[in-house]
């Protein structure tokens, strides 16, 4: 009953937030507001796993930003993880996301400071209860200079799981723009501390480094690409929270590395299309199940 009540409250939050964005936009000039809607989907396969078969998801994000001073993003995703019939029941997830931010421009700094707070609620309908009704609060403070050539942030995430498990995550980040703005390099550390190692296959603290490189191309390139992205994760992560992707990895196997490559095109009418392919390796220590997760992510975004 409490789960149904909480989901009802979160749905009301999403509805109220959407109405606030709508009425705020209609009550101010169009120049003050910038809106975006993103439709996204993922399909994936578990290679080498004795227990997992495939994964799929579909979702929507709706965001509004007011004069680069404040913003609100709301999202919903439905996901499905298919398991071997002899191991466990399949998992069907309904995931809610809300993120708010406020930016200030101090006179004593050559840039802006942004405070951000994300909230995630993942209702995975997991018969084992290990990944069901996951709640995450994730605050972040960041700095971006006026020329957009230097970025730094510090993030914290606290994830609560059933059966007496809390995850604390710390994510310091640095980013720099080079090559006259055509390249962006970002490095983020993940320092993750589970409260109960016995609930995460005996894992204590895990540490990882994620590096991303984004390169923008001139408009006359052969493929008409706007940019391409390459990312890699070194080290181990258990139940990480990725605030860039607005994703919570609630299924509890240890990620040992990950590689991603993405392409983005700008389309007419302020639209864009992205395709991203990724492979991550995981280890399930209790069942000795080592496997690779290959995924293909697609998104279409519209700004107005």
CSV table of C-alpha atoms in Angstrom, one decimal:
chain,number,residue,atom,x,y,z
A,1,UNK,CA,0.0,0.0,0.0
A,2,UNK,CA,2.8,2.4,0.8
A,3,UNK,CA,4.4,1.8,-2.6
A,4,UNK,CA,1.1,2.6,-4.3
A,5,UNK,CA,0.7,5.8,-2.3
A,6,UNK,CA,4.3,6.9,-3.0
A,7,UNK,CA,3.9,6.2,-6.7
A,8,UNK,CA,0.7,8.2,-6.7
A,9,UNK,CA,2.4,11.1,-5.0
A,10,UNK,CA,5.3,11.0,-7.5
A,11,UNK,CA,2.8,11.0,-10.4
A,12,UNK,CA,1.2,14.1,-8.9
A,13,UNK,CA,4.6,15.7,-8.7
A,14,UNK,CA,5.3,15.1,-12.3
A,15,UNK,CA,1.8,16.4,-13.3
A,16,UNK,CA,2.1,19.5,-11.1
A,17,UNK,CA,5.7,20.2,-12.4
A,18,UNK,CA,4.5,19.9,-16.0
A,19,UNK,CA,1.6,22.3,-15.4
A,20,UNK,CA,3.9,24.8,-13.6
A,21,UNK,CA,6.3,24.7,-16.6
A,22,UNK,CA,3.4,25.2,-19.0
A,23,UNK,CA,1.7,28.1,-17.2
A,24,UNK,CA,5.1,29.8,-16.5
A,25,UNK,CA,5.9,29.7,-20.2
A,26,UNK,CA,2.6,31.1,-21.2
A,27,UNK,CA,2.8,34.0,-18.7
A,28,UNK,CA,6.3,35.2,-19.9
A,29,UNK,CA,7.8,36.1,-23.1
A,30,UNK,CA,9.1,33.2,-25.3
A,31,UNK,CA,12.6,34.6,-25.1
A,32,UNK,CA,12.7,33.9,-21.4
A,33,UNK,CA,12.1,30.1,-21.6
A,34,UNK,CA,13.7,27.3,-23.5
A,35,UNK,CA,11.9,23.9,-23.6
A,36,UNK,CA,12.9,20.4,-24.8
A,37,UNK,CA,11.3,17.0,-25.1
A,38,UNK,CA,13.4,13.8,-25.6
A,39,UNK,CA,12.1,10.4,-26.6
A,40,UNK,CA,14.6,7.6,-26.0
A,41,UNK,CA,14.8,3.9,-26.1
A,42,UNK,CA,17.4,1.2,-25.4
A,43,UNK,CA,17.8,-2.4,-26.5
A,44,UNK,CA,20.5,-4.7,-25.2
A,45,UNK,CA,21.8,-8.2,-24.9
A,46,UNK,CA,23.7,-10.1,-22.2
A,47,UNK,CA,26.5,-12.0,-23.8
A,48,UNK,CA,27.9,-14.9,-21.8
A,49,UNK,CA,25.4,-14.7,-19.0
A,50,UNK,CA,23.9,-18.0,-17.7
A,51,UNK,CA,20.9,-16.2,-16.2
A,52,UNK,CA,20.1,-13.0,-18.2
A,53,UNK,CA,19.0,-12.8,-21.8
A,54,UNK,CA,18.2,-9.2,-22.9
A,55,UNK,CA,17.0,-5.7,-21.8
A,56,UNK,CA,14.8,-3.1,-23.4
A,57,UNK,CA,13.5,0.3,-22.3
A,58,UNK,CA,11.6,3.4,-23.5
A,59,UNK,CA,11.2,6.7,-21.9
A,60,UNK,CA,10.5,10.5,-22.2
A,61,UNK,CA,12.1,13.5,-20.7
A,62,UNK,CA,10.6,17.0,-20.6
A,63,UNK,CA,12.7,20.0,-19.6
A,64,UNK,CA,12.3,23.7,-19.2
A,65,UNK,CA,15.0,26.4,-18.5
A,66,UNK,CA,14.3,30.0,-17.5
A,67,UNK,CA,16.9,32.5,-18.8
A,68,UNK,CA,19.9,30.2,-17.8
A,69,UNK,CA,18.9,30.9,-14.2
A,70,UNK,CA,16.8,27.9,-13.3
A,71,UNK,CA,15.5,24.7,-14.8
A,72,UNK,CA,13.3,21.6,-14.2
A,73,UNK,CA,13.4,18.3,-15.9
A,74,UNK,CA,10.8,15.5,-15.5
A,75,UNK,CA,11.0,12.0,-16.9
A,76,UNK,CA,9.5,8.5,-17.1
A,77,UNK,CA,11.0,5.3,-18.3
A,78,UNK,CA,9.6,1.8,-18.7
A,79,UNK,CA,12.1,-1.1,-18.7
A,80,UNK,CA,12.1,-4.9,-19.1
A,81,UNK,CA,14.9,-7.3,-18.2
A,82,UNK,CA,14.4,-10.9,-19.5
A,83,UNK,CA,15.9,-13.7,-17.4
A,84,UNK,CA,16.3,-17.4,-18.0
A,85,UNK,CA,13.0,-19.1,-17.1
A,86,UNK,CA,14.8,-21.5,-14.8
A,87,UNK,CA,16.5,-18.7,-12.7
A,88,UNK,CA,14.0,-16.0,-11.7
A,89,UNK,CA,11.0,-14.0,-12.9
A,90,UNK,CA,11.5,-11.2,-15.4
A,91,UNK,CA,11.8,-7.7,-14.1
A,92,UNK,CA,9.5,-4.9,-15.3
A,93,UNK,CA,10.4,-1.4,-14.2
A,94,UNK,CA,8.6,1.9,-14.0
A,95,UNK,CA,11.2,4.6,-13.3
A,96,UNK,CA,10.4,8.2,-12.4
A,97,UNK,CA,12.9,11.1,-12.6
A,98,UNK,CA,12.8,14.7,-11.4
A,99,UNK,CA,15.7,17.3,-11.5
A,100,UNK,CA,15.8,20.9,-10.5
A,101,UNK,CA,18.6,23.4,-10.8
A,102,UNK,CA,19.4,27.1,-9.9
A,103,UNK,CA,22.3,29.1,-11.3
A,104,UNK,CA,24.0,32.2,-10.0
A,105,UNK,CA,26.6,34.5,-11.5
A,106,UNK,CA,28.8,35.9,-8.7
A,107,UNK,CA,30.8,39.1,-9.6
A,108,UNK,CA,33.9,37.5,-8.0
A,109,UNK,CA,33.9,34.5,-10.3
A,110,UNK,CA,34.4,34.4,-14.1
A,111,UNK,CA,31.4,32.1,-14.6
A,112,UNK,CA,28.3,30.6,-13.1
A,113,UNK,CA,27.7,28.3,-10.1
A,114,UNK,CA,24.8,25.8,-10.4
A,115,UNK,CA,23.2,23.8,-7.7
A,116,UNK,CA,21.2,20.8,-8.8
A,117,UNK,CA,19.1,18.2,-7.1
A,118,UNK,CA,18.0,15.0,-8.7
A,119,UNK,CA,15.4,12.4,-7.5
A,120,UNK,CA,14.9,8.9,-8.9
A,121,UNK,CA,12.3,6.3,-8.0
A,122,UNK,CA,12.8,2.9,-9.6
A,123,UNK,CA,9.9,0.5,-9.1
A,124,UNK,CA,11.3,-2.7,-10.7
A,125,UNK,CA,8.7,-5.2,-9.6
A,126,UNK,CA,11.6,-7.5,-8.6
A,127,UNK,CA,10.3,-10.7,-7.0
A,128,UNK,CA,13.5,-10.9,-5.0
A,129,UNK,CA,13.0,-7.3,-3.6
A,130,UNK,CA,16.7,-6.6,-4.1
A,131,UNK,CA,16.1,-3.9,-6.7
A,132,UNK,CA,12.5,-2.9,-6.0
A,133,UNK,CA,11.4,0.5,-4.9
A,134,UNK,CA,14.8,2.1,-5.2
A,135,UNK,CA,15.0,5.8,-4.1
A,136,UNK,CA,17.9,8.1,-4.9
A,137,UNK,CA,18.6,11.7,-3.9
A,138,UNK,CA,21.5,13.2,-5.8
A,139,UNK,CA,22.6,16.8,-5.1
A,140,UNK,CA,25.4,18.4,-7.2
A,141,UNK,CA,27.3,21.7,-7.2
A,142,UNK,CA,29.1,22.8,-10.4
A,143,UNK,CA,31.1,25.7,-11.9
A,144,UNK,CA,31.3,26.6,-15.6
A,145,UNK,CA,33.4,29.6,-16.8
A,146,UNK,CA,32.0,32.2,-19.2
A,147,UNK,CA,34.0,31.0,-22.2
A,148,UNK,CA,32.8,27.4,-21.5
A,149,UNK,CA,36.4,26.0,-21.5
A,150,UNK,CA,36.5,24.9,-17.9
A,151,UNK,CA,34.0,22.9,-15.8
A,152,UNK,CA,34.1,21.3,-12.4
A,153,UNK,CA,31.5,19.7,-10.2
A,154,UNK,CA,31.1,17.6,-7.1
A,155,UNK,CA,28.2,15.3,-6.8
A,156,UNK,CA,26.8,13.1,-4.1
A,157,UNK,CA,24.1,10.4,-4.4
A,158,UNK,CA,22.4,8.4,-1.6
A,159,UNK,CA,20.5,5.3,-2.9
A,160,UNK,CA,18.2,3.3,-0.6
A,161,UNK,CA,17.3,-0.3,-1.4
A,162,UNK,CA,15.2,-2.8,0.4
A,163,UNK,CA,16.7,-5.3,2.8
A,164,UNK,CA,18.9,-2.8,4.7
A,165,UNK,CA,21.1,-1.5,1.9
A,166,UNK,CA,22.2,2.1,1.4
A,167,UNK,CA,24.7,3.3,-1.2
A,168,UNK,CA,26.7,6.5,-0.9
A,169,UNK,CA,28.4,7.8,-4.0
A,170,UNK,CA,30.8,10.7,-4.5
A,171,UNK,CA,31.6,12.0,-8.0
A,172,UNK,CA,34.2,14.8,-8.5
A,173,UNK,CA,34.4,15.9,-12.1
A,174,UNK,CA,36.6,18.1,-14.3
A,175,UNK,CA,36.0,19.1,-17.9
A,176,UNK,CA,38.0,21.2,-20.3
A,177,UNK,CA,37.3,22.6,-23.8
A,178,UNK,CA,40.2,22.6,-26.3
A,179,UNK,CA,40.9,23.0,-30.0
A,180,UNK,CA,38.9,26.3,-30.2
A,181,UNK,CA,35.8,24.7,-28.7
A,182,UNK,CA,35.7,21.7,-31.1
A,183,UNK,CA,36.7,19.2,-28.4
A,184,UNK,CA,35.5,18.6,-24.9
A,185,UNK,CA,37.3,16.2,-22.5
A,186,UNK,CA,35.6,15.3,-19.2
A,187,UNK,CA,36.9,13.0,-16.3
A,188,UNK,CA,34.7,11.9,-13.5
A,189,UNK,CA,35.6,9.8,-10.5
A,190,UNK,CA,33.2,7.4,-8.9
A,191,UNK,CA,33.7,6.5,-5.2
A,192,UNK,CA,30.9,4.2,-4.1
A,193,UNK,CA,30.4,3.0,-0.5
A,194,UNK,CA,27.7,0.3,0.2
A,195,UNK,CA,26.4,0.1,3.8
A,196,UNK,CA,26.0,-3.7,3.7
A,197,UNK,CA,28.7,-5.6,1.7
A,198,UNK,CA,26.8,-8.9,2.2
A,199,UNK,CA,23.9,-7.4,0.1
A,200,UNK,CA,26.3,-6.6,-2.8
A,201,UNK,CA,28.1,-9.9,-3.1
A,202,UNK,CA,30.7,-9.0,-0.6
A,203,UNK,CA,31.9,-5.9,-2.3
A,204,UNK,CA,33.2,-3.1,-0.1
A,205,UNK,CA,34.1,0.3,-1.5
A,206,UNK,CA,34.4,0.5,-5.3
A,207,UNK,CA,36.3,3.1,-7.3
A,208,UNK,CA,36.3,4.0,-11.0
A,209,UNK,CA,37.3,6.7,-13.5
A,210,UNK,CA,35.1,7.7,-16.4
A,211,UNK,CA,36.6,9.7,-19.3
A,212,UNK,CA,34.5,11.2,-22.1
A,213,UNK,CA,35.7,12.9,-25.3
A,214,UNK,CA,33.3,14.9,-27.5
A,215,UNK,CA,34.3,16.3,-30.9
A,216,UNK,CA,32.2,18.7,-32.9
A,217,UNK,CA,32.5,18.7,-36.7
A,218,UNK,CA,32.2,21.4,-39.3
A,219,UNK,CA,28.7,21.4,-41.0
A,220,UNK,CA,30.1,20.3,-44.4
A,221,UNK,CA,31.4,16.9,-43.2
A,222,UNK,CA,30.5,13.8,-45.3
A,223,UNK,CA,28.0,12.3,-42.8
A,224,UNK,CA,26.5,15.6,-41.8
A,225,UNK,CA,27.3,14.8,-38.2
A,226,UNK,CA,27.1,17.5,-35.4
A,227,UNK,CA,29.4,15.6,-33.0
A,228,UNK,CA,30.7,12.2,-32.0
A,229,UNK,CA,31.4,11.0,-28.5
A,230,UNK,CA,33.7,8.3,-27.0
A,231,UNK,CA,33.7,7.2,-23.4
A,232,UNK,CA,35.5,4.6,-21.2
A,233,UNK,CA,35.2,3.5,-17.6
A,234,UNK,CA,38.2,2.1,-15.7
A,235,UNK,CA,37.7,0.4,-12.4
A,236,UNK,CA,34.7,-1.1,-10.6
A,237,UNK,CA,31.3,0.4,-9.9
A,238,UNK,CA,28.5,-1.2,-7.9
A,239,UNK,CA,25.0,0.4,-8.1
A,240,UNK,CA,26.3,3.6,-9.7
A,241,UNK,CA,24.1,6.7,-10.4
A,242,UNK,CA,24.9,8.5,-13.7
A,243,UNK,CA,23.6,12.0,-13.5
A,244,UNK,CA,24.6,12.8,-17.1
A,245,UNK,CA,22.4,10.0,-18.4
A,246,UNK,CA,19.8,10.3,-15.6
A,247,UNK,CA,20.2,6.6,-14.9
A,248,UNK,CA,20.4,4.4,-11.8
A,249,UNK,CA,22.1,1.0,-12.2
A,250,UNK,CA,19.8,-0.8,-9.7
A,251,UNK,CA,20.6,-4.4,-10.7
A,252,UNK,CA,23.4,-5.3,-8.3
A,253,UNK,CA,26.3,-6.9,-10.3
A,254,UNK,CA,29.7,-5.2,-10.3
A,255,UNK,CA,30.6,-3.3,-13.5
A,256,UNK,CA,34.3,-3.9,-14.2
A,257,UNK,CA,34.7,-1.6,-17.3
A,258,UNK,CA,32.6,0.1,-20.0
A,259,UNK,CA,33.0,1.5,-23.4
A,260,UNK,CA,30.6,3.8,-25.3
A,261,UNK,CA,30.6,5.4,-28.8
A,262,UNK,CA,27.9,7.9,-29.9
A,263,UNK,CA,26.9,9.9,-32.9
A,264,UNK,CA,24.6,12.9,-33.0
A,265,UNK,CA,23.0,14.7,-35.9
A,266,UNK,CA,21.2,18.1,-35.9
A,267,UNK,CA,17.9,18.0,-37.8
A,268,UNK,CA,15.6,20.7,-39.1
A,269,UNK,CA,13.1,22.4,-36.7
A,270,UNK,CA,15.6,22.4,-33.8
A,271,UNK,CA,15.6,18.7,-33.6
A,272,UNK,CA,18.4,16.2,-33.0
A,273,UNK,CA,19.0,12.5,-33.3
A,274,UNK,CA,21.5,10.4,-31.3
A,275,UNK,CA,22.6,6.8,-31.6
A,276,UNK,CA,25.0,5.4,-29.0
A,277,UNK,CA,26.5,1.9,-28.8
A,278,UNK,CA,28.0,0.6,-25.5
A,279,UNK,CA,29.5,-2.5,-24.0
A,280,UNK,CA,30.0,-3.0,-20.3
A,281,UNK,CA,31.5,-6.1,-18.5
A,282,UNK,CA,29.9,-7.3,-15.2
A,283,UNK,CA,30.7,-9.9,-12.6
A,284,UNK,CA,28.2,-11.7,-10.4
A,285,UNK,CA,30.4,-13.0,-7.7
A,286,UNK,CA,27.8,-15.1,-5.8
A,287,UNK,CA,26.8,-17.1,-8.9
A,288,UNK,CA,30.1,-16.8,-10.7
A,289,UNK,CA,28.4,-15.3,-13.7
A,290,UNK,CA,30.7,-13.1,-15.8
A,291,UNK,CA,29.1,-11.5,-18.8
A,292,UNK,CA,29.1,-8.5,-21.2
A,293,UNK,CA,26.1,-6.2,-21.7
A,294,UNK,CA,25.8,-4.8,-25.2
A,295,UNK,CA,23.3,-2.0,-25.6
A,296,UNK,CA,22.1,0.3,-28.4
A,297,UNK,CA,20.6,3.7,-27.3
A,298,UNK,CA,18.5,5.9,-29.6
A,299,UNK,CA,17.0,9.3,-28.9
A,300,UNK,CA,15.2,12.1,-30.7
A,301,UNK,CA,15.0,15.5,-29.1
A,302,UNK,CA,13.1,18.7,-29.9
A,303,UNK,CA,13.8,22.2,-28.7
A,304,UNK,CA,11.4,25.2,-28.8
